[in-house]
Coordinates of C-alpha atoms in Angstrom, one line a residue:
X211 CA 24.7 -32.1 37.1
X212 CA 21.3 -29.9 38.0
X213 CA 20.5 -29.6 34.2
X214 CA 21.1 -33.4 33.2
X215 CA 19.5 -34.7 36.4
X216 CA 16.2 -32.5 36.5
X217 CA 16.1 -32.3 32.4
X218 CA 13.6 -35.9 32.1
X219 CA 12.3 -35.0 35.4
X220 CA 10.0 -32.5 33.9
X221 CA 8.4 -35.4 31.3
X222 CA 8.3 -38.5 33.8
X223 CA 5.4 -37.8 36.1
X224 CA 3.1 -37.0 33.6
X225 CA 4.5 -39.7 31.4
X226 CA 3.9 -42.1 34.3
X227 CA 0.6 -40.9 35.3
X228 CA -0.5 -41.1 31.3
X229 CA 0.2 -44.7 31.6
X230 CA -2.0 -45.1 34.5
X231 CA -5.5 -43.9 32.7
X232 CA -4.6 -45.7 29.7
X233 CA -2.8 -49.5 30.3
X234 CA -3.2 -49.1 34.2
X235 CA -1.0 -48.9 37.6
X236 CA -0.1 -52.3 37.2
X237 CA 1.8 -52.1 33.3
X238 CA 2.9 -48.7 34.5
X239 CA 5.3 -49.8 37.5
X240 CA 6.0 -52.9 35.5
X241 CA 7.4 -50.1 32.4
X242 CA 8.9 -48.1 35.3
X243 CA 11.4 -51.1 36.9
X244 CA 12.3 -52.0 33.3
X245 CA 13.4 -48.7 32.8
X246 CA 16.1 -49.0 36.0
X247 CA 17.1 -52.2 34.4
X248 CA 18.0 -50.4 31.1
X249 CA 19.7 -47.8 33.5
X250 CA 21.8 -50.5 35.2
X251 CA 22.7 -52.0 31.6
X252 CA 23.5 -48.6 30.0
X253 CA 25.9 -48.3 33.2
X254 CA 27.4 -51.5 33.1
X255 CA 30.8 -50.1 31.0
X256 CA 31.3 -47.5 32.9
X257 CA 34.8 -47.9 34.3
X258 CA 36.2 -46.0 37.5
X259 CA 39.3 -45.6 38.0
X260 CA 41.4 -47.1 40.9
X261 CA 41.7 -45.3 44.0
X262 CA 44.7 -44.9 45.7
X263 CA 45.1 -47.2 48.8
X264 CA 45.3 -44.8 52.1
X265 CA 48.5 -44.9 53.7
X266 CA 47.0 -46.4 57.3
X267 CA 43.9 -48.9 57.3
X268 CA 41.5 -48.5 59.2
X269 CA 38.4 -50.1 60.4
X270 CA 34.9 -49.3 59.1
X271 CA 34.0 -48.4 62.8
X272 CA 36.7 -46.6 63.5
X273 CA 35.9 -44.4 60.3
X274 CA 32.0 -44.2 61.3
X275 CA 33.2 -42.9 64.9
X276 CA 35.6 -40.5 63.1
X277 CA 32.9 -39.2 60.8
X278 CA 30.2 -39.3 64.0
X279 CA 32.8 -37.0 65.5
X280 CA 32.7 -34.5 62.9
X281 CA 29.1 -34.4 62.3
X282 CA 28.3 -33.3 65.6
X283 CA 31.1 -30.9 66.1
X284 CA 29.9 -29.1 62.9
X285 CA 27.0 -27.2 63.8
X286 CA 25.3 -25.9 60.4
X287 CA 25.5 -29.7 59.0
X288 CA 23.7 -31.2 62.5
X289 CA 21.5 -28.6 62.3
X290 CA 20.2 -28.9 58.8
X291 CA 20.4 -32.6 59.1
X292 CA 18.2 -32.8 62.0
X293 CA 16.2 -30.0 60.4
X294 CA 15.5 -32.2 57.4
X295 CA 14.3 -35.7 59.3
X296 CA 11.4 -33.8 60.1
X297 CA 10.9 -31.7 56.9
X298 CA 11.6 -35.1 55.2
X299 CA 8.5 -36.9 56.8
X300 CA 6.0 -34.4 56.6
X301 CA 6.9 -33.6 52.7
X302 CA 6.3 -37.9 52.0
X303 CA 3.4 -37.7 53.8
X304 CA 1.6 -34.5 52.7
X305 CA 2.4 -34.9 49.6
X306 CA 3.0 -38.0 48.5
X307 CA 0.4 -39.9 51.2
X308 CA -2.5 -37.2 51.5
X309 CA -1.7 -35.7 47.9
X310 CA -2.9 -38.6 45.7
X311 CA -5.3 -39.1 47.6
X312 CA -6.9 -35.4 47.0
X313 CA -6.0 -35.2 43.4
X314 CA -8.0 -38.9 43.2
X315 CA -11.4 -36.7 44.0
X316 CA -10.5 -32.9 42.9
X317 CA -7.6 -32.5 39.7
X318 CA -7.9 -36.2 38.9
X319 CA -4.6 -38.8 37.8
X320 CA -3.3 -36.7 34.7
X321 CA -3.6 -33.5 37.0
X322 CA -1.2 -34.7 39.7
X323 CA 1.3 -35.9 36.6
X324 CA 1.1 -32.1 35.8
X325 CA 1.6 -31.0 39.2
X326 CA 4.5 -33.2 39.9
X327 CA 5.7 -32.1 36.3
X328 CA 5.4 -28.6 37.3
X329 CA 8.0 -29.1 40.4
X330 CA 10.5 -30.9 38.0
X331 CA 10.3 -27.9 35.2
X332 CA 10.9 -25.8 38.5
X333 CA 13.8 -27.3 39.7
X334 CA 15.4 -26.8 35.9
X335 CA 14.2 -23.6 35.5
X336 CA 16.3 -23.0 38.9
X337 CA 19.1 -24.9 38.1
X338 CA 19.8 -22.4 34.9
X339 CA 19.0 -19.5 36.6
X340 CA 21.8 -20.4 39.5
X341 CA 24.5 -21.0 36.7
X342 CA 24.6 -17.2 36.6
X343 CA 23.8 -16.4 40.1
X344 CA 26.5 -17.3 42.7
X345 CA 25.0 -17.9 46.6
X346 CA 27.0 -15.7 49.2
X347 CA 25.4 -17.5 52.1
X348 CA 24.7 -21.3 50.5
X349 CA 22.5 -22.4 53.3
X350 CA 20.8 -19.2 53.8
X351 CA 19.2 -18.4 50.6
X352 CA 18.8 -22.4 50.8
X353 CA 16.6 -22.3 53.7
X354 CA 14.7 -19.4 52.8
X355 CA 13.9 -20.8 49.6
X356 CA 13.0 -24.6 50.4
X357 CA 10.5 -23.1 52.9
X358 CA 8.5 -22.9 49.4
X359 CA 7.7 -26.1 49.7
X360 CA 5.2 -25.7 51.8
X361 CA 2.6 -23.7 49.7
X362 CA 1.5 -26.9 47.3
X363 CA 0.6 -28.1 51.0
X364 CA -1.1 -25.5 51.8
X365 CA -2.7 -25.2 48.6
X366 CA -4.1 -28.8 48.4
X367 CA -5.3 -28.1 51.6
X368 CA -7.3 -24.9 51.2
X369 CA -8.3 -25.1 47.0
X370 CA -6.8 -27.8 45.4
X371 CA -7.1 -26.1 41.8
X372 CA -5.2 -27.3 38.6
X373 CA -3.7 -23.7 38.0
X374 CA -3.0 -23.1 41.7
X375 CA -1.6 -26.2 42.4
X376 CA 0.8 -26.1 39.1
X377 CA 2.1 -23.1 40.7
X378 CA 3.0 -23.9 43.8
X379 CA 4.5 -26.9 42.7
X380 CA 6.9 -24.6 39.9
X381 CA 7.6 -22.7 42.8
X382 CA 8.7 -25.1 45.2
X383 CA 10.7 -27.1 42.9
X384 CA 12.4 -23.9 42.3
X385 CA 12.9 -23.4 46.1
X386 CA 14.2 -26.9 46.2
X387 CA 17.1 -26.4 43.9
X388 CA 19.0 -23.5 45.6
X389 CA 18.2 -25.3 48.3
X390 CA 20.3 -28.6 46.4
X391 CA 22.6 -25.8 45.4
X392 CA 23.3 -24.4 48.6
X393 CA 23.9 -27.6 50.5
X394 CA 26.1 -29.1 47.9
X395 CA 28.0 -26.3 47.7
X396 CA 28.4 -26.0 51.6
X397 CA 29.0 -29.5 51.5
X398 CA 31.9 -29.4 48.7
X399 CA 33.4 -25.9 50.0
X400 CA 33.6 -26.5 53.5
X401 CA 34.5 -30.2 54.0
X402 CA 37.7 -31.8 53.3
X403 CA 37.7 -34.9 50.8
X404 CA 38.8 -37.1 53.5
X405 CA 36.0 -36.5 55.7
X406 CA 33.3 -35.7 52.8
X407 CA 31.8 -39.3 52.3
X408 CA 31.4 -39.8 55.8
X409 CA 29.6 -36.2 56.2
X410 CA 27.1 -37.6 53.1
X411 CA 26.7 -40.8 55.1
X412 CA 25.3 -39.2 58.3
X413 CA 23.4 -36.5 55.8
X414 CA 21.5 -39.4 54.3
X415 CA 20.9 -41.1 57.5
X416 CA 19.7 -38.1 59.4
X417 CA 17.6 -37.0 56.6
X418 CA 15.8 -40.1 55.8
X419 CA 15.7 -41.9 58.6
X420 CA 11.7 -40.4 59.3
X421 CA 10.4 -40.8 56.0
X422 CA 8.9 -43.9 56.8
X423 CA 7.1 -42.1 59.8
X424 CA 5.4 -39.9 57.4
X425 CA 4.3 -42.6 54.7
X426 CA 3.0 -44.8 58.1
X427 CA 1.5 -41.8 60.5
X428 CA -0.1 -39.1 57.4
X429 CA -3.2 -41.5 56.3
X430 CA -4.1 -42.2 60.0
X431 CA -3.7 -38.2 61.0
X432 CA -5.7 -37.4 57.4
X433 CA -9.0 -40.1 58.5
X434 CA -8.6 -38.7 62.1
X435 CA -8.9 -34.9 61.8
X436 CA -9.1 -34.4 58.1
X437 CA -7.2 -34.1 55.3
X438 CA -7.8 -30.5 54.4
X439 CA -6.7 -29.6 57.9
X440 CA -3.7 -32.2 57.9
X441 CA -2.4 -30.8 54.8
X442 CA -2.6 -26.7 55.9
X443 CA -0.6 -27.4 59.5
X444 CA 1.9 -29.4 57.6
X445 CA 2.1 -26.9 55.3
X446 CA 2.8 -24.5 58.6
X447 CA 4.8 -27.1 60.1
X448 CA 7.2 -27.1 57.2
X449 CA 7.7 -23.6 56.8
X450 CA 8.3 -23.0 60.9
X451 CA 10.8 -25.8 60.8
X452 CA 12.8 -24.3 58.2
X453 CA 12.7 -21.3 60.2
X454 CA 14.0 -22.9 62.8
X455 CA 16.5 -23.8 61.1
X456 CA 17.8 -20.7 60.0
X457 CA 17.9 -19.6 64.0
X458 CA 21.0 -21.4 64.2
X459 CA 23.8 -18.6 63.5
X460 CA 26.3 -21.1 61.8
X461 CA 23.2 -21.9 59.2
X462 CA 22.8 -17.9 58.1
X463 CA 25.9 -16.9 58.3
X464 CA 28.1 -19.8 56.4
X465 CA 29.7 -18.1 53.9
X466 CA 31.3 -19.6 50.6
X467 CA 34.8 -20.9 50.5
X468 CA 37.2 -19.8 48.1
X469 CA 40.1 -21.7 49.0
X470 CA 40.5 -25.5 48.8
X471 CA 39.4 -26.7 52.0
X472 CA 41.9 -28.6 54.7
X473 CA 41.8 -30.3 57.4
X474 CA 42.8 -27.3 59.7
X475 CA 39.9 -24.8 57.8
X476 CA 37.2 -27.2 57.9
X477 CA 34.1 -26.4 59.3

């Protein structure tokens, strides 16, 4: 799923930001949405199959309590969920508020196409290399290796170079995918199928719920005390979170599961 989903990743940015220097922003988001509508059409067929009805109905607040339950009884998913609503907002604002706006005045349009390019080949490169490398500690090595993320910060902030920036950016897409690895295999290992939906659910609200902080707060922080400056704490920001992270024993030492999970080995 790593290979097919990353595989155009590595063409699209600097696809996308080619068709802003030549027919403009405008005719490039315009060639962008009718892309998703060919997505939604090509998907249109696709048939899934019936699920079984569960035995006992129950409401959807009754199942939202449930899962709330066992989200915050689980330590290493609360922990790396609340980790990520911060990590979350300062990546979309760094980098995707405060970036553009650097590579506008240093590595130009076509630049940041390359560097976004760069984290996309990086996150393949990664997602071959862990087809043959199994993760003993998921969220560890997951941790320790999204905490790359935080050099293209750094980097835009200090010397935003073409080379140097391309770089980074390989390197923390690579960091990204273990950490994608890791989490889904913690995820998939380690929570019963029953619950599993419910743990994405509060995953995906815990995780993105700041993001709009970020895209809001980054421009105002980058005209108040500088971009360059902005862009290095965040950088350190990112990296001490992820630390921080990784303090919480149940994060290190999770371990993979090699037997089909239940509702009594949960957890």
């Amino acid at each position: 799923m790593s290979l097919t989903r990353n595989g155009l990743t590595v063409l699209g940015p600097t696809l996308g930001a080619l068709l802003v220097v030549t027919v403009g922003s405008g005719w490039a988001l315009a060639i962008d949405a009718a892309t998703w509508l060919l997505a939604a059409l090509l998907l249109s067929p696709v048939k899934i199959p019936r699920a079984e009805k569960a035995k006992e109905q129950t409401s959807t607040i009754a199942e939202l309590r449930e899962g709330w339950t066992f989200f915050a009884s689980t330590t290493w998913l609360w922990a790396v969920v609340l980790g990520f609503g911060f990590l979350n907002m300062i990546h979309n604002g760094a980098l995707f508020v405060l970036g553009p706006v650097v590579a506008e005045n240093t590595i130009g349009r076509q630049g940041w196409g390359y560097v976004l390019s760069a984290e996309a080949l990086g996150l393949l490169v990664m997602a071959v290399v862990l087809l043959r490398v199994p993760l003993g500690r998921p969220l560890f090595w997951g941790m320790l290796a999204i905490s790359l993320a935080s050099i293209p910060m750094i980097v835009l902030g200090i010397n935003p170079h073409l080379i140097a920036l391309i770089l980074a950016a390989f390197v923390a897409g690579a960091g990204i995918e273990v950490f994608s690895m890791g989490w889904n295999l913690a995820m998939q290992e380690h929570i019963e199928d029953r619950m599993l939906s419910r743990a994405y659910s509060y995953d995906a609200l815990g995780s993105f719920v700041a993001m709009p902080i970020g895209q809001l707060a980054w421009g105002p922080l980058g005209a108040a005390f500088g971009i360059s400056r902005v862009l290095v704490m965040s950088g350190i920001a990112y990296f001490m979170i992820c630390l921080l992270v990784l303090a919480s024993r149940s994060v290190r030492d999770l371990q993979r599961q090699t037997t089909p999970v239940t509702a009594d080995t949960a957890g």
